[in-house]
Tab-separated table of C-alpha atoms in Angstrom:
chain	number	residue	atom	x	y	z
A	162	GLN	CA	71.758	202.205	133.233
A	163	ILE	CA	69.362	199.248	132.798
A	164	THR	CA	65.752	199.806	133.478
A	165	LEU	CA	62.721	197.503	133.149
A	166	LYS	CA	59.134	198.210	133.569
A	167	GLU	CA	56.186	195.872	133.626
A	168	SER	CA	52.744	196.694	132.293
A	169	GLY	CA	49.468	194.791	132.259
A	170	PRO	CA	46.092	194.460	133.794
A	171	PRO	CA	45.949	194.618	137.593
A	172	LEU	CA	42.935	192.339	137.710
A	173	VAL	CA	42.010	189.296	135.656
A	174	LYS	CA	39.173	186.839	136.021
A	175	PRO	CA	39.704	183.123	136.583
A	176	THR	CA	40.258	181.168	133.347
A	177	GLN	CA	41.333	184.269	131.454
A	178	THR	CA	44.822	184.767	129.880
A	179	LEU	CA	47.208	187.171	131.368
A	180	THR	CA	49.439	189.212	129.066
A	181	LEU	CA	52.325	191.212	130.541
A	182	THR	CA	54.724	193.417	128.688
A	183	CYS	CA	58.185	194.292	129.857
A	184	THR	CA	59.689	197.472	128.319
A	185	PHE	CA	63.375	197.826	128.846
A	186	SER	CA	66.278	200.163	128.138
A	187	GLY	CA	69.991	200.287	128.696
A	188	PHE	CA	70.748	197.129	126.796
A	189	SER	CA	69.940	195.285	123.683
A	190	LEU	CA	68.349	191.811	123.543
A	191	THR	CA	70.355	191.269	120.307
A	192	ASN	CA	73.668	191.272	122.244
A	193	SER	CA	75.221	187.895	122.849
A	194	LEU	CA	74.482	186.440	126.315
A	195	ALA	CA	71.585	188.910	126.902
A	196	GLY	CA	68.406	187.587	128.419
A	197	VAL	CA	65.159	188.811	129.963
A	198	GLY	CA	63.044	186.818	132.360
A	199	TRP	CA	59.937	186.871	134.508
A	200	ILE	CA	59.674	186.096	138.145
A	201	ARG	CA	56.644	186.306	140.373
A	202	GLN	CA	56.009	186.579	144.100
A	203	PRO	CA	52.632	185.902	145.759
A	204	PRO	CA	51.953	188.248	148.693
A	205	GLY	CA	54.224	187.353	151.584
A	206	LYS	CA	55.699	184.426	149.846
A	207	ALA	CA	58.828	183.375	147.987
A	208	LEU	CA	60.104	184.241	144.536
A	209	GLU	CA	59.165	181.895	141.695
A	210	TRP	CA	60.951	181.896	138.376
A	211	LEU	CA	58.592	181.698	135.358
A	212	ALA	CA	60.457	182.047	132.077
A	213	LEU	CA	63.560	183.451	130.370
A	214	ILE	CA	64.268	184.383	126.765
A	215	TYR	CA	67.792	184.714	125.410
A	216	TRP	CA	69.261	186.856	122.688
A	217	ASP	CA	69.200	183.960	120.291
A	218	ASP	CA	65.483	183.367	120.925
A	219	ASP	CA	66.140	180.345	123.126
A	220	LYS	CA	63.233	180.125	125.554
A	221	ARG	CA	63.169	178.416	128.975
A	222	TYR	CA	60.112	177.846	131.160
A	223	SER	CA	59.405	176.714	134.706
A	224	PRO	CA	58.598	173.020	134.489
A	225	SER	CA	55.498	173.413	136.677
A	226	LEU	CA	53.982	176.143	134.453
A	227	ARG	CA	55.394	175.241	131.036
A	228	THR	CA	52.122	174.267	129.483
A	229	ARG	CA	50.529	177.649	130.407
A	230	LEU	CA	53.426	180.059	129.618
A	231	THR	CA	54.635	181.722	126.426
A	232	ILE	CA	57.498	184.265	126.296
A	233	THR	CA	58.309	186.297	123.208
A	234	LYS	CA	60.504	189.287	122.382
A	235	ASP	CA	60.326	192.269	120.035
A	236	THR	CA	63.850	193.616	119.764
A	237	SER	CA	62.827	196.549	117.626
A	238	LYS	CA	60.554	197.808	120.507
A	239	ASN	CA	62.747	196.564	123.407
A	240	HIS	CA	59.776	194.569	124.581
A	241	VAL	CA	59.405	191.115	126.121
A	242	VAL	CA	55.894	189.710	126.478
A	243	LEU	CA	54.744	186.950	128.817
A	244	THR	CA	51.428	185.209	128.557
A	245	LEU	CA	49.976	182.914	131.207
A	246	THR	CA	46.806	181.070	130.315
A	247	ASN	CA	43.936	179.790	132.475
A	248	MET	CA	44.556	182.128	135.325
A	249	ASP	CA	43.569	181.050	138.856
A	250	PRO	CA	43.397	182.907	142.202
A	251	VAL	CA	46.663	181.081	143.160
A	252	ASP	CA	48.334	183.112	140.323
A	253	THR	CA	47.753	186.252	142.247
A	254	ALA	CA	51.225	187.799	142.662
A	255	THR	CA	53.602	190.591	141.890
A	256	TYR	CA	55.182	189.839	138.567
A	257	TYR	CA	58.750	191.109	137.938
A	258	CYS	CA	60.630	191.567	134.713
A	259	VAL	CA	64.327	190.912	135.137
A	260	HIS	CA	67.633	191.318	133.259
A	261	ARG	CA	69.981	188.427	133.110
A	262	VAL	CA	73.627	188.964	134.007
A	263	PRO	CA	75.358	188.552	130.608
A	264	THR	CA	77.785	185.890	131.591
A	265	VAL	CA	78.688	182.407	130.297
A	266	ARG	CA	78.625	181.122	133.904
A	267	GLY	CA	75.279	180.504	135.247
A	268	VAL	CA	72.067	182.577	135.303
A	269	ALA	CA	71.367	185.420	137.743
A	270	PHE	CA	69.358	188.625	137.546
A	271	ASP	CA	71.094	191.911	138.248
A	272	SER	CA	68.235	194.344	137.376
A	273	TRP	CA	64.590	194.116	138.358
A	274	GLY	CA	61.547	196.070	137.377
A	275	GLN	CA	59.379	197.609	140.034
A	276	GLY	CA	56.900	194.771	139.617
A	277	THR	CA	53.249	194.712	138.851
A	278	LEU	CA	50.581	193.232	141.158
A	279	VAL	CA	48.109	190.975	139.323
A	280	THR	CA	45.087	189.867	141.197
A	281	VAL	CA	42.952	187.014	139.957
A	282	SER	CA	39.335	187.338	141.114
A	283	ALA	CA	35.901	186.978	139.657
B	76	SER	CA	61.653	168.302	141.391
B	77	TYR	CA	64.697	170.101	142.673
B	78	GLU	CA	64.333	172.184	145.864
B	79	LEU	CA	66.402	174.696	147.708
B	80	THR	CA	65.925	174.982	151.498
B	81	GLN	CA	66.585	177.990	153.598
B	82	PRO	CA	65.987	178.612	157.311
B	83	HIS	CA	62.830	180.552	157.779
B	84	SER	CA	64.477	183.137	159.959
B	85	VAL	CA	67.906	184.241	161.306
B	86	SER	CA	68.655	186.703	164.034
B	87	VAL	CA	71.901	188.624	164.587
B	88	SER	CA	73.084	191.375	166.785
B	89	PRO	CA	74.487	194.577	165.156
B	90	GLY	CA	78.144	194.259	164.345
B	91	GLN	CA	78.092	190.408	164.419
B	92	THR	CA	78.308	188.014	161.570
B	93	ALA	CA	75.114	186.670	160.016
B	94	THR	CA	75.207	183.315	158.201
B	95	ILE	CA	72.321	182.277	155.957
B	96	THR	CA	72.400	178.818	154.393
B	97	CYS	CA	70.764	177.334	151.290
B	98	SER	CA	70.683	173.615	150.848
B	99	GLY	CA	70.024	171.469	147.772
B	100	ASP	CA	71.274	168.264	146.213
B	101	LYS	CA	74.701	168.860	144.764
B	102	LEU	CA	74.173	172.596	145.014
B	103	GLY	CA	77.957	173.077	144.780
B	104	ASP	CA	77.801	171.862	141.216
B	105	LYS	CA	75.338	174.638	140.284
B	106	TYR	CA	75.813	178.417	140.132
B	107	ALA	CA	74.275	180.241	143.115
B	108	ALA	CA	73.062	183.749	143.572
B	109	TRP	CA	71.604	185.713	146.455
B	110	TYR	CA	69.064	188.491	146.546
B	111	GLN	CA	68.097	190.955	149.289
B	112	GLN	CA	64.561	192.189	149.438
B	113	LYS	CA	63.309	194.900	151.794
B	114	PRO	CA	59.560	195.478	152.446
B	115	GLY	CA	57.768	196.948	149.500
B	116	GLN	CA	60.869	196.816	147.281
B	117	SER	CA	62.038	194.719	144.362
B	118	PRO	CA	64.782	192.221	145.129
B	119	VAL	CA	68.416	193.294	144.634
B	120	MET	CA	71.118	190.852	143.542
B	121	ILE	CA	73.957	190.840	146.095
B	122	ILE	CA	75.902	187.740	145.025
B	123	TYR	CA	76.128	185.898	141.727
B	124	GLN	CA	78.282	183.072	140.358
B	125	ASP	CA	78.570	181.700	143.859
B	126	ASN	CA	80.804	184.401	145.290
B	127	GLU	CA	80.910	187.426	142.996
B	128	ARG	CA	79.667	190.720	144.307
B	129	PRO	CA	78.115	193.275	141.922
B	130	LEU	CA	79.304	196.846	141.808
B	131	GLY	CA	77.822	198.841	144.678
B	132	ILE	CA	77.291	195.930	146.961
B	133	PRO	CA	79.143	196.379	150.260
B	134	GLU	CA	82.137	194.111	150.940
B	135	ARG	CA	80.523	192.755	154.101
B	136	PHE	CA	78.359	190.597	151.862
B	137	SER	CA	80.087	187.431	150.678
B	138	GLY	CA	79.059	184.044	149.239
B	139	SER	CA	80.419	180.542	149.116
B	140	THR	CA	79.287	177.088	148.069
B	141	SER	CA	80.428	173.646	149.005
B	142	GLY	CA	78.822	170.244	148.624
B	143	ASN	CA	75.103	170.639	149.099
B	144	THR	CA	75.187	174.108	150.670
B	145	ALA	CA	75.472	177.719	149.548
B	146	THR	CA	76.163	180.214	152.273
B	147	LEU	CA	75.647	183.969	152.489
B	148	THR	CA	77.771	185.640	155.068
B	149	ILE	CA	77.230	189.258	156.243
B	150	SER	CA	80.108	190.514	158.316
B	151	GLY	CA	79.537	193.438	160.666
B	152	THR	CA	75.880	193.256	160.181
B	153	GLN	CA	74.069	196.569	160.134
B	154	ALA	CA	70.471	197.545	160.951
B	155	MET	CA	70.031	198.322	157.280
B	156	ASP	CA	70.734	194.706	156.432
B	157	GLU	CA	67.424	193.614	158.034
B	158	ALA	CA	65.594	192.101	155.079
B	159	ASP	CA	64.427	188.894	153.386
B	160	TYR	CA	67.182	186.998	151.563
B	161	PHE	CA	66.551	184.529	148.732
B	162	CYS	CA	69.021	182.076	147.234
B	163	GLN	CA	68.761	181.058	143.607
B	164	ALA	CA	70.523	178.339	141.756
B	165	TRP	CA	70.977	177.428	138.081
B	166	ASP	CA	72.249	174.720	136.004
B	167	SER	CA	71.451	173.477	132.506
B	168	SER	CA	69.250	170.663	133.838
B	169	THR	CA	67.238	172.392	136.535
B	170	ASP	CA	67.287	175.926	135.040
B	171	VAL	CA	66.377	178.634	137.590
B	172	ILE	CA	65.097	177.857	141.065
B	173	PHE	CA	64.673	179.928	144.162
B	174	GLY	CA	64.817	179.038	147.811
B	175	GLY	CA	61.937	179.839	150.170
B	176	GLY	CA	63.676	182.841	151.665
B	177	THR	CA	65.129	183.792	155.022
B	178	LYS	CA	63.979	186.706	157.167
B	179	LEU	CA	67.092	188.321	158.724
B	180	THR	CA	66.327	190.182	161.959
B	181	VAL	CA	69.030	192.526	163.387
B	182	LEU	CA	68.449	193.053	167.044
């Protein structure tokens, strides 16, 4: 059974850097085709993909946020870390950690964490 | 930038068929997925690779793609299917993108 859990600060100030950690179990990020990503959802709004890291350390970012995002993995700890710099109130959202379906065809996310609400406010 | 367009809302009577569309340029050339999200819960993947259904997802959920449109069909809609539905597409050039979501009302 795959589980993912997000952790990080519930409140950050504008201009600060957000660091979120995803702790997962039930799979290994060293296995071929494995991937872990981050998706966010502002209150009452749509899902927005942020980043994805693959088993081979290939990293993909949302074009609109690429300059502010960094995703890394620690396979020994089963952690994936996302940093988002220069936070703004519009970045207020629930941030989800997700597991990529290990397939050669496309990208989709079959397991989601419970999400963590991050509020950006002075 | 690439965009996926979904109707804001769809209504269906219990037992009837609900159809939710997702439109994007040459969407049929990409891989589509669908997610169901109920209030206060994390999304659940209900369709991937255009028309594949994960284990545990009822057979009444099906997906298809053609041309510029991906379609989620819910046959014999039940009250428990009332939720927000999001489409998602991927290809190697656009990476991951989500639609704006559709609120399905069963009444």
